[in-house]
Coordinates of C-alpha atoms in Angstrom, one line a residue:
M1 CA -29.1 -31.2 26.2
F2 CA -25.9 -30.0 27.7
K3 CA -26.1 -26.8 25.9
L4 CA -29.6 -26.2 27.2
L5 CA -28.4 -27.2 30.8
L6 CA -25.5 -24.5 30.3
I7 CA -27.8 -21.7 29.2
F8 CA -30.4 -22.5 32.1
T9 CA -27.5 -22.4 34.6
F10 CA -26.2 -19.3 33.3
A11 CA -29.6 -17.7 33.5
I12 CA -29.9 -18.6 37.2
L13 CA -26.5 -17.2 37.7
L14 CA -27.6 -14.0 36.3
L15 CA -30.8 -13.8 38.3
A16 CA -28.5 -14.5 41.5
L17 CA -26.5 -11.5 40.4
N18 CA -29.3 -9.2 40.2
Y19 CA -29.0 -9.0 36.4
K20 CA -29.7 -5.7 34.6
G21 CA -29.0 -4.7 31.1
N22 CA -27.8 -6.4 28.0
L23 CA -27.0 -10.1 28.0
K24 CA -24.1 -9.9 25.7
N25 CA -22.4 -7.6 28.4
Y26 CA -22.4 -10.5 30.8
F27 CA -21.0 -12.9 28.3
A28 CA -18.4 -10.4 27.4
A29 CA -17.4 -10.1 31.1
W30 CA -17.3 -13.8 31.4
Y31 CA -15.1 -14.2 28.4
L32 CA -12.8 -11.6 29.3
Q33 CA -12.4 -12.7 33.0
V34 CA -13.5 -9.3 34.5
P35 CA -16.1 -8.8 37.1
F36 CA -19.8 -9.0 36.0
P37 CA -21.2 -5.6 35.1
K38 CA -22.7 -3.7 38.0
Y39 CA -24.7 -1.2 35.8
A40 CA -26.7 -1.4 32.6
T41 CA -25.2 1.0 30.0
Q42 CA -26.9 4.1 28.6
V43 CA -25.3 5.2 25.3
L44 CA -25.4 8.8 23.8
E45 CA -24.6 8.9 20.2
N46 CA -23.2 11.7 17.9
V47 CA -22.6 14.2 20.8
P48 CA -21.0 17.3 19.4
I49 CA -17.9 18.9 21.2
K50 CA -17.0 22.5 20.1
L51 CA -13.2 22.9 20.1
S52 CA -11.2 26.1 20.9
D53 CA -11.1 26.8 17.0
H54 CA -14.9 26.3 16.8
I55 CA -14.6 22.9 14.9
L56 CA -17.2 20.3 16.0
L57 CA -16.1 16.7 16.7
S58 CA -18.5 13.9 17.2
C59 CA -18.4 11.4 20.2
D60 CA -20.4 8.4 21.5
I61 CA -20.8 8.4 25.3
Y62 CA -21.2 5.2 27.3
K63 CA -22.4 5.7 30.8
P64 CA -23.7 3.5 33.7
R65 CA -27.4 3.7 33.9
A66 CA -27.3 5.1 37.4
N67 CA -26.9 8.5 39.2
G68 CA -23.4 9.9 38.6
P69 CA -21.0 11.4 38.4
F70 CA -18.5 8.8 37.2
P71 CA -14.7 8.5 36.5
T72 CA -14.3 9.0 32.8
I73 CA -12.1 7.3 30.1
L74 CA -11.4 9.0 26.7
A75 CA -10.3 7.4 23.4
R76 CA -10.0 9.1 20.1
T77 CA -10.1 7.3 16.8
P78 CA -9.6 7.9 13.1
Y79 CA -11.2 4.6 12.3
G80 CA -14.9 5.5 13.1
K81 CA -16.3 5.3 16.7
Q82 CA -18.9 2.8 15.5
N83 CA -16.5 0.6 13.6
K84 CA -17.5 -3.0 14.6
E85 CA -13.9 -4.3 13.7
H86 CA -12.3 -2.1 16.6
Y87 CA -14.9 -3.4 19.3
Y88 CA -15.4 0.4 20.7
S89 CA -19.0 -0.7 21.4
T90 CA -17.9 -3.6 23.5
I91 CA -15.1 -1.6 25.2
G92 CA -17.7 1.0 26.0
N93 CA -20.3 -1.3 27.4
L94 CA -17.4 -3.0 29.5
F95 CA -16.3 0.3 31.0
A96 CA -19.7 1.5 31.7
G97 CA -20.6 -1.6 33.5
Q98 CA -17.6 -1.3 35.8
G99 CA -18.7 2.2 36.8
F100 CA -16.9 4.3 34.3
A101 CA -18.1 6.7 31.7
F102 CA -16.5 6.0 28.3
V103 CA -16.2 8.7 25.6
I104 CA -15.2 7.4 22.0
Q105 CA -14.5 10.4 19.6
N106 CA -13.9 10.6 16.1
V107 CA -10.8 12.8 15.3
R108 CA -10.9 15.8 13.2
G109 CA -12.0 15.2 9.8
K110 CA -13.5 11.7 10.3
D111 CA -17.4 11.9 9.7
P112 CA -19.4 13.0 11.5
S113 CA -16.4 15.1 13.0
L114 CA -15.7 18.1 10.9
G115 CA -12.4 19.8 9.6
E116 CA -9.6 18.2 7.7
F117 CA -7.9 15.1 8.8
Y118 CA -4.0 15.2 8.9
P119 CA -2.4 12.2 11.0
H120 CA -1.3 13.6 14.5
K121 CA -1.2 17.3 13.4
N122 CA -4.3 18.4 15.6
D123 CA -4.5 15.5 18.1
A124 CA -2.6 17.3 21.0
Q125 CA -4.9 20.5 21.1
D126 CA -8.1 18.6 20.1
G127 CA -7.6 16.0 22.8
A128 CA -6.8 18.8 25.4
D129 CA -10.1 20.7 24.3
T130 CA -12.1 17.4 24.6
I131 CA -10.7 16.8 28.1
D132 CA -11.8 20.3 29.1
W133 CA -15.3 19.7 27.7
I134 CA -15.5 16.3 29.6
A135 CA -14.5 18.0 33.0
T136 CA -17.5 20.3 32.8
Q137 CA -20.0 17.5 32.3
T138 CA -22.3 16.8 35.2
W139 CA -21.7 12.9 34.7
C140 CA -17.9 13.3 35.1
N141 CA -16.6 13.4 38.6
G142 CA -13.3 15.1 37.5
N143 CA -11.1 12.1 37.3
I144 CA -10.4 11.5 33.7
A145 CA -8.0 8.9 32.1
L146 CA -6.9 8.1 28.5
F147 CA -7.0 4.9 26.4
G148 CA -6.2 3.5 23.0
F149 CA -4.8 1.0 20.7
S150 CA -2.3 2.1 18.0
Y151 CA -3.1 5.4 16.5
L152 CA -5.6 5.9 19.5
G153 CA -2.6 5.3 22.0
T154 CA -0.6 8.1 20.3
T155 CA -3.5 10.4 20.5
S156 CA -3.5 9.7 24.4
W157 CA 0.2 10.7 24.6
Q158 CA -0.6 13.8 22.6
A159 CA -3.5 14.9 24.7
L160 CA -1.5 14.4 28.0
S161 CA 1.2 16.6 26.6
Q162 CA -1.4 19.6 25.9
T163 CA -4.1 19.2 28.7
K164 CA -4.0 21.4 31.8
H165 CA -6.6 19.1 33.5
P166 CA -5.1 16.5 35.7
I167 CA -5.1 13.1 34.1
Q168 CA -5.1 10.1 36.5
T169 CA -3.6 7.4 34.2
L170 CA -3.3 6.4 30.5
A171 CA -3.2 3.0 28.7
P172 CA -1.6 3.4 25.3
W173 CA -1.5 -0.1 24.0
F174 CA 0.5 -1.2 20.8
S175 CA 1.5 2.3 20.2
G176 CA 4.1 5.0 21.0
S177 CA 4.4 8.6 21.9
N178 CA 6.7 9.5 19.0
P179 CA 5.1 9.0 15.4
Y180 CA 8.6 9.1 13.8
F181 CA 9.7 5.9 15.5
L182 CA 6.3 4.3 14.5
W183 CA 7.0 4.7 10.8
Y184 CA 10.8 4.7 10.6
N185 CA 13.4 2.1 11.9
D186 CA 16.9 3.4 12.5
G187 CA 16.3 5.9 9.7
V188 CA 14.6 3.4 7.2
V189 CA 11.0 4.0 6.3
N190 CA 8.6 1.2 6.8
L191 CA 7.5 1.4 3.3
K192 CA 4.5 -0.9 2.8
Q193 CA 3.2 0.0 6.2
L194 CA 3.4 3.7 5.5
A195 CA 1.8 3.5 2.1
F196 CA -1.0 1.1 3.1
W197 CA -2.1 3.1 6.2
L198 CA -2.0 6.6 4.5
C199 CA -3.8 5.5 1.3
K200 CA -6.5 3.9 3.5
Y201 CA -6.9 6.3 6.4
G202 CA -4.7 9.3 5.4
M203 CA -7.7 11.4 4.3
N204 CA -11.2 12.3 5.5
Q205 CA -12.8 9.5 3.8
E206 CA -11.5 5.9 4.3
K207 CA -10.8 4.0 1.2
E208 CA -10.9 0.3 0.5
I209 CA -7.3 -0.7 -0.4
A210 CA -6.3 -4.2 -1.2
H211 CA -2.9 -5.6 -0.3
E212 CA -2.5 -6.8 -3.9
L213 CA -2.9 -3.2 -5.1
V214 CA -0.2 -1.9 -2.8
D215 CA 2.2 -4.8 -3.6
H216 CA 1.8 -4.2 -7.4
A217 CA 2.5 -0.5 -7.0
L218 CA 5.6 -1.1 -4.9
S219 CA 7.0 -3.7 -7.2
K220 CA 6.2 -1.9 -10.5
D221 CA 9.2 0.8 -10.2
T222 CA 11.1 2.3 -7.6
N223 CA 9.4 5.8 -7.8
W224 CA 8.0 5.3 -4.3
D225 CA 7.8 8.9 -3.6
A226 CA 4.5 9.0 -5.5
L227 CA 3.0 5.8 -4.1
D228 CA 0.1 7.6 -2.8
Q229 CA -1.1 8.5 -6.2
K230 CA -0.4 5.1 -7.7
I231 CA -2.5 3.3 -5.0
S232 CA -5.2 5.8 -4.2
N233 CA -5.4 8.0 -7.4
Q234 CA -5.0 11.1 -5.4
V235 CA -2.4 13.2 -3.7
I236 CA -2.2 12.5 0.1
P237 CA -0.4 15.5 1.8
A238 CA 0.8 13.5 4.7
Y239 CA 2.5 10.6 2.6
K240 CA 4.8 13.0 0.9
D241 CA 5.7 14.7 4.2
F242 CA 6.0 11.4 6.1
Y243 CA 8.1 9.8 3.3
T244 CA 10.4 12.8 2.7
H245 CA 11.4 13.8 6.3
T246 CA 13.5 10.6 6.9
T247 CA 15.2 11.9 9.9
Y248 CA 13.8 13.0 13.2
N249 CA 13.6 16.7 12.7
E250 CA 11.5 19.8 13.4
F251 CA 8.6 18.4 11.3
W252 CA 8.3 15.2 13.4
K253 CA 8.9 17.1 16.7
K254 CA 5.7 19.1 16.2
L255 CA 3.8 15.8 15.9
S256 CA 5.3 14.1 18.9
S257 CA 5.3 14.0 22.7
S258 CA 7.7 12.5 25.2
P259 CA 7.2 10.6 28.3
L260 CA 10.1 12.4 29.8
D261 CA 8.2 15.8 29.6
A262 CA 4.8 14.4 30.4
P263 CA 2.9 15.2 33.6
D264 CA 3.6 12.8 36.4
V265 CA 1.0 9.9 35.5
P266 CA 1.2 6.1 35.7
V267 CA 1.0 4.4 32.4
L268 CA 0.0 0.9 31.5
L269 CA 1.9 -0.1 28.4
A270 CA 1.5 -3.3 26.3
S271 CA 2.8 -4.7 23.0
G272 CA 3.5 -7.9 21.3
W273 CA 6.8 -9.6 20.3
Y274 CA 5.8 -9.3 16.6
D275 CA 4.1 -5.9 16.9
R276 CA 5.3 -3.1 14.5
F277 CA 5.5 -0.7 17.6
L278 CA 7.3 -3.0 20.0
K279 CA 10.4 -0.9 20.1
A280 CA 8.5 2.3 20.6
T281 CA 6.5 0.8 23.5
I282 CA 9.5 -0.4 25.3
A283 CA 11.4 2.9 24.7
D284 CA 8.4 4.8 26.3
F285 CA 8.6 2.4 29.2
H286 CA 12.4 3.0 29.8
A287 CA 11.8 6.8 29.6
L288 CA 9.0 6.6 32.3
K289 CA 11.3 4.6 34.5
Q290 CA 13.9 7.5 34.5
A291 CA 11.6 9.3 36.6
S292 CA 11.9 9.4 40.5
P293 CA 11.1 6.1 42.3
Y294 CA 8.6 8.2 44.4
S295 CA 6.7 9.4 41.3
K296 CA 3.7 8.0 39.8
K297 CA 5.5 7.6 36.4
Y298 CA 7.9 5.2 38.1
Q299 CA 4.7 3.0 39.0
S300 CA 4.1 2.5 35.3
C301 CA 3.9 -1.2 34.0
L302 CA 4.6 -3.2 30.8
I303 CA 3.0 -6.1 29.3
L304 CA 4.7 -8.0 26.5
G305 CA 2.8 -10.8 24.8
P306 CA 2.8 -13.4 21.9
W307 CA 1.0 -11.0 19.6
T308 CA 1.3 -9.2 16.3
H309 CA 0.1 -5.7 15.8
N310 CA -3.5 -7.0 15.7
P311 CA -3.3 -8.9 19.0
T312 CA -6.6 -10.8 18.4
Q313 CA -5.2 -12.3 15.4
K314 CA -4.3 -16.1 15.5
I315 CA -0.9 -16.9 14.1
K316 CA 0.2 -20.6 13.9
G317 CA 3.0 -21.3 16.4
L318 CA 2.5 -17.9 18.1
N319 CA -0.6 -17.7 20.4
D320 CA -1.9 -21.3 20.1
S321 CA -2.0 -21.6 23.9
K322 CA -4.8 -20.2 25.8
N323 CA -2.5 -18.7 28.1
G324 CA -1.4 -16.4 25.5
D325 CA -4.9 -15.2 24.8
F326 CA -4.9 -11.3 24.5
F327 CA -8.4 -10.8 25.7
K328 CA -7.3 -12.0 29.2
Q329 CA -5.4 -8.7 29.5
F330 CA -8.6 -6.7 29.9
S331 CA -8.9 -7.9 33.5
I332 CA -5.6 -6.2 34.2
L333 CA -6.7 -3.0 32.3
I334 CA -10.1 -2.7 34.2
E335 CA -8.4 -3.2 37.6
W336 CA -5.7 -0.7 36.7
Y337 CA -8.2 2.1 35.9
K338 CA -10.1 1.2 39.0
K339 CA -7.0 1.6 41.0
W340 CA -6.0 5.0 39.7
M341 CA -9.4 6.5 39.4
G342 CA -10.7 6.0 42.9
L343 CA -12.8 2.8 42.5
E344 CA -12.3 -0.4 44.6
S345 CA -9.6 -2.6 42.9
N346 CA -8.2 -5.8 43.0
L347 CA -5.0 -5.0 41.0
N348 CA -2.2 -7.4 41.1
V349 CA 0.5 -6.7 38.5
S350 CA 4.2 -6.6 38.3
P351 CA 6.2 -3.8 36.7
V352 CA 6.9 -6.0 33.8
S353 CA 4.8 -9.0 32.7
Y354 CA 6.2 -11.0 29.8
Y355 CA 5.4 -14.1 28.0
I356 CA 8.0 -16.9 27.0
M357 CA 7.3 -18.3 23.6
G358 CA 8.0 -21.9 23.5
L359 CA 7.0 -22.3 27.1
N360 CA 3.9 -20.6 26.8
I361 CA 4.1 -19.1 30.4
W362 CA 4.1 -15.8 31.8
K363 CA 6.9 -14.4 34.0
Q364 CA 7.3 -11.2 36.1
A365 CA 10.2 -9.0 36.5
D366 CA 10.9 -5.5 38.1
H367 CA 13.0 -4.2 35.0
W368 CA 13.3 -4.8 31.3
P369 CA 15.3 -6.9 30.5
P370 CA 15.1 -8.7 33.9
N371 CA 18.0 -8.2 36.2
D372 CA 18.8 -11.7 36.4
V373 CA 19.8 -12.4 32.8
Q374 CA 23.1 -13.8 31.9
K375 CA 25.1 -13.1 28.6
K376 CA 26.2 -15.6 26.1
A377 CA 28.7 -14.7 23.2
L378 CA 28.7 -16.8 20.1
F379 CA 31.2 -16.0 17.2
L380 CA 30.5 -16.0 13.6
T381 CA 32.8 -18.4 11.8
K382 CA 33.9 -18.5 8.2
Q383 CA 32.5 -22.2 7.9
G384 CA 28.8 -20.7 8.6
T385 CA 28.6 -21.6 12.2
L386 CA 27.9 -19.8 15.5
S387 CA 30.4 -21.0 18.3
T388 CA 32.3 -20.0 21.2
F389 CA 35.5 -20.1 19.2
S390 CA 36.3 -18.7 15.5
S391 CA 39.3 -18.6 13.4
S392 CA 40.2 -15.5 11.4
G393 CA 38.6 -15.2 8.0
K394 CA 36.3 -13.2 5.7
V395 CA 32.6 -14.1 4.7
P396 CA 31.5 -12.3 1.6
L397 CA 28.0 -11.3 1.0
I398 CA 27.6 -10.7 -2.8
F399 CA 24.4 -9.5 -4.1
N400 CA 22.5 -7.5 -6.8
P401 CA 20.9 -4.6 -4.9
N402 CA 17.9 -4.6 -7.4
Q403 CA 17.0 -8.2 -6.5
F404 CA 15.2 -7.7 -3.2
I405 CA 14.7 -10.3 -0.4
P406 CA 10.9 -10.7 -0.1
T407 CA 9.4 -9.9 3.3
F408 CA 8.1 -13.1 5.1
G409 CA 7.4 -13.0 8.7
G410 CA 8.4 -10.3 11.5
R411 CA 6.8 -7.2 12.8
M412 CA 4.5 -5.7 10.2
L413 CA 1.6 -3.3 10.6
Y414 CA -0.3 -5.0 7.8
G415 CA 1.1 -8.2 7.0
N416 CA -1.7 -9.8 5.1
G417 CA -1.3 -13.1 7.3
I418 CA 2.4 -13.3 6.7
E419 CA 3.6 -11.5 9.9
G420 CA 4.9 -13.3 13.1
P421 CA 7.2 -16.2 13.6
Q422 CA 7.1 -17.5 9.9
D423 CA 9.3 -20.2 8.6
Q424 CA 12.4 -18.8 6.9
S425 CA 13.4 -21.9 5.0
Y426 CA 12.6 -20.2 1.8
L427 CA 15.8 -18.1 2.2
R428 CA 17.9 -21.2 1.7
L429 CA 16.9 -21.0 -2.0
R430 CA 18.7 -17.7 -2.4
K431 CA 22.5 -17.2 -3.1
D432 CA 22.6 -13.6 -1.7
V433 CA 22.0 -14.7 1.9
L434 CA 24.5 -15.6 4.6
F435 CA 23.7 -18.3 7.3
F436 CA 25.4 -19.0 10.6
K437 CA 24.1 -21.8 12.9
T438 CA 25.0 -23.3 16.1
E439 CA 25.2 -26.9 16.9
P440 CA 22.1 -28.4 18.6
F441 CA 21.8 -27.1 22.1
K442 CA 22.6 -29.8 24.6
E443 CA 20.6 -28.0 27.3
A444 CA 17.5 -25.6 26.7
I445 CA 18.0 -22.0 26.6
T446 CA 15.6 -19.1 27.1
I447 CA 16.5 -16.0 25.4
V448 CA 15.2 -12.7 27.0
G449 CA 15.7 -9.3 25.9
P450 CA 17.4 -7.6 22.9
P451 CA 20.2 -9.8 21.3
K452 CA 23.1 -7.7 19.9
L453 CA 25.1 -8.5 16.8
S454 CA 28.7 -6.9 16.8
L455 CA 30.0 -7.0 13.1
I456 CA 33.6 -6.3 11.7
F457 CA 33.5 -5.4 8.1
G458 CA 36.2 -5.8 5.5
K459 CA 35.2 -4.5 2.2
I460 CA 31.9 -2.5 2.2
P461 CA 30.1 -0.1 0.0
A462 CA 29.8 3.5 1.1
T463 CA 26.2 2.9 2.0
F464 CA 24.3 -0.4 2.5
D465 CA 21.5 -2.1 4.5
L466 CA 21.5 -5.2 6.5
S467 CA 18.5 -7.3 7.4
C468 CA 19.4 -9.6 10.3
K469 CA 17.1 -12.4 11.6
M470 CA 17.5 -14.7 14.5
V471 CA 15.8 -18.1 13.8
A472 CA 14.9 -21.3 16.0
S473 CA 16.0 -24.3 13.9
S474 CA 14.1 -27.4 15.0
P475 CA 15.1 -31.1 14.6
S476 CA 12.6 -31.5 12.0
G477 CA 14.0 -28.7 10.1
E478 CA 11.5 -25.9 10.7
K479 CA 13.2 -22.5 11.1
K480 CA 10.8 -20.1 12.9
L481 CA 11.7 -16.4 13.1
I482 CA 12.4 -15.4 16.8
T483 CA 13.2 -11.6 16.2
D484 CA 14.9 -9.4 13.6
S485 CA 16.6 -6.1 12.9
Y486 CA 16.9 -3.8 10.0
Q487 CA 19.6 -0.9 9.7
R488 CA 21.2 1.3 7.1
F489 CA 24.9 2.2 7.2
E490 CA 26.7 5.1 5.8
D491 CA 30.5 5.9 5.9
I492 CA 31.2 3.7 8.7
D493 CA 34.6 2.8 10.2
S494 CA 34.8 -0.9 9.2
S495 CA 37.6 -1.6 11.5
L496 CA 35.5 -0.9 14.5
P497 CA 32.7 -3.3 15.8
T498 CA 29.3 -2.0 14.3
P499 CA 26.5 -2.7 16.7
I500 CA 23.2 -4.0 15.6
I501 CA 20.4 -4.4 18.1
F502 CA 17.6 -6.8 17.4
N503 CA 14.0 -6.4 18.6
D504 CA 13.4 -7.6 22.1
T505 CA 12.1 -11.1 22.5
A506 CA 11.4 -13.9 25.0
Y507 CA 11.9 -17.3 23.3
H508 CA 12.6 -20.6 24.7
L509 CA 14.7 -23.1 22.5
P510 CA 14.5 -26.7 23.8
K511 CA 17.2 -29.1 23.9
D512 CA 18.3 -30.4 20.6
Y513 CA 17.1 -27.0 18.9
A514 CA 19.7 -24.8 17.2
L515 CA 19.9 -21.2 16.7
E516 CA 20.6 -19.7 13.3
L517 CA 21.6 -16.2 12.4
I518 CA 20.5 -15.0 8.8
I519 CA 22.0 -11.9 7.3
T520 CA 20.7 -10.4 4.0
H521 CA 20.8 -7.0 2.2
S522 CA 17.1 -6.2 2.1
D523 CA 13.5 -6.9 3.3
F524 CA 11.1 -5.7 0.8
P525 CA 8.3 -4.3 0.9
S526 CA 8.6 -4.0 4.7
Y527 CA 11.5 -1.8 4.4
E528 CA 12.4 0.7 1.6
P529 CA 15.7 -0.7 -0.1
N530 CA 18.7 1.4 -0.2
K531 CA 18.1 3.7 -3.2
E532 CA 21.8 4.7 -3.5
L533 CA 22.8 1.3 -4.2
L534 CA 20.0 0.6 -6.9
L535 CA 22.2 2.1 -9.5
E536 CA 24.7 -0.8 -9.0
E537 CA 24.1 -4.4 -10.4
K538 CA 26.7 -5.9 -7.8
A539 CA 27.6 -5.1 -4.5
E540 CA 29.8 -6.9 -1.8
I541 CA 30.1 -6.8 1.9
E542 CA 32.8 -8.6 3.8
I543 CA 32.1 -9.9 7.3
I544 CA 35.4 -10.5 9.5
T545 CA 35.4 -13.6 11.6
G546 CA 37.7 -14.4 14.6
T547 CA 37.4 -14.9 18.3
E548 CA 40.0 -12.0 19.0
K549 CA 38.8 -9.4 16.4
G550 CA 35.9 -10.8 14.7
S551 CA 32.1 -10.6 14.5
K552 CA 29.9 -11.9 17.2
L553 CA 26.3 -12.4 18.3
E554 CA 25.6 -11.8 22.1
L555 CA 22.6 -13.2 23.7
L556 CA 20.6 -12.4 27.0
H557 CA 19.3 -15.5 28.6
L558 CA 17.8 -16.7 31.8
P559 CA 19.8 -18.6 34.2

C-alpha cells in the first residue's frame, strides 16, 4: 500500500512539473539530487565524423528536444559508447535534460569508429578535430566543454592541448593529464593493472579477460615482458612500449599533456582515496594552482572522496555512509557546467572538498593540504614502536627477494574486490615484514594530507624496493589500511635521510586506536618486483633508529 501511495505521489509531482519525456530520467535526477529535467531527450546514434586524416569516428548525440542551439559537452571513450556498465546513456540523458547537448564518441579503432587503436596516440588530434566538427553544428551554440572518467579524462586533457577552439571547462575525473604517471609509480610499473587493461582494451576488439588468467600468467614466471602474449595469445604493441619505457622520456611526452601548458580553462577534478590515479589527480590540481590568482585555471576545484577507481563500488568500511555516496557529486558537476557554459547556476563549491574517513563527513579548504594542518613526528624504535623518543639502534629487514608479499588492499585499477582499506593482519604471518606501532592514542587524531617517512639506512643492497603502509589498529585488533607508498631505490647515500611520500589521505583515528607502520620489500602483483634482486636468495636492509639521527614518520593532522 505504501509503495502504491509513493508511486501515486510521484506521478502527481511529475504532472505538477509539466512532465515530458522518459520517466527514468526523472528518477535519475531525483536519485542524483540534481534539478528535474527541463527537456525530453533526442538521441542521434552512430553519427559519423570525418577527421583531418579522413578517418571516420562514430558518436552518439544526446540533445534537448527543443529549439537550439545548446552548450555542448564532449566525452571520448575506448569502452564503447553504448556500454551500459559505464552509464553513458544515463549521463547523456542527464545532460540533455538540463539543457546541454552531449556527444559521446568511440575513439579511433573502437567499432564502429574506424582506424587502429593505440592508447593515447591519436587522442589529442582526434579530439581537436571532433571539437572543430561540433563547433560547426547548428545545435551547438559555440560553448564547448570536455568530460570523462579515467581514460576519458585523459582524452579530455589531450584534446584541450591541441584544439584551437575555445573550451569553457573540463571535468577529468579519476584520471590524469600524463599517462606515464597513471601506469608508473616512482619508476615502478603497476604490473597487473597495465597487463590487465591492455590485454582487455589495448586492441581494436575488446577481449574477455579473467583476473585468474592474469594472476596465473604473472605468477608462472618472471618473464613479464611477454605478458600480453601469455594472457591474450597475441602481441599487443602498446604493452611492449609501455612496459619497456620505464622512465618519463620522449615516448611518454608524445602521449602526454600538461595543465601548465594548457589554455586558461577552469577544471573540476575528482578522485578517491583508494583510486589508482589519486596522485596524478592531485598533481594536476597543484599545477593548475600555479597559475595567476586572476586566471580561470586558478578557479579550478578538487573533490577527494571515499572511493576506489570504480567509485560506485561498495567497499566495507570505506563508503558505508550515505554521506560518501559518489552519485551525490553529480549535482556539483551539473552546476559546474552550467556556471561555465552560460546557463543559470546554483554552484556552491570550495576550491577543495575532502571526505574524512572514520568521521564520514565532508570538509572544505582553500588549498590541499589545508593550511591549518599541524605536524607530528614519530620516531621508529628498535623495539618496533612509533614514539616521540627513540634510542640508537638498527632494525634489519631480511628477506628472500623471490618470495613476494601478496597485494591486499590499496589503490588498484582492477583489484577484483580486494582494493581499498583491507585488513592487513595477514602480514603478521610473515617474517620478512617490519612493524612499528604507537601506543593507543589518548586523544583522537585526524590525519590529513600526505604522510612522509624519512629513513636512515645502514646496510643496503645496491638496489631495492620498499612497500610502506600506514594502518589504523583498532582495539579489537582489526588493522585497516589508511594509505601506502611504493618506491624503488638505486645507489642512494644511506647516511642521508631518504624521503618516502605516502599517498594523500584524510583519516580519523578515534581515541584508543593506534597507528601502525608496516615496511616490506614487495607488493605483488600490484607492482613489478625489483628484477635485479631476483637473482639473490637473501637480501638485507638495515633501518637506523634514534631521536637524533634516526628514522621518523611525519604526519599532517588537523588541530
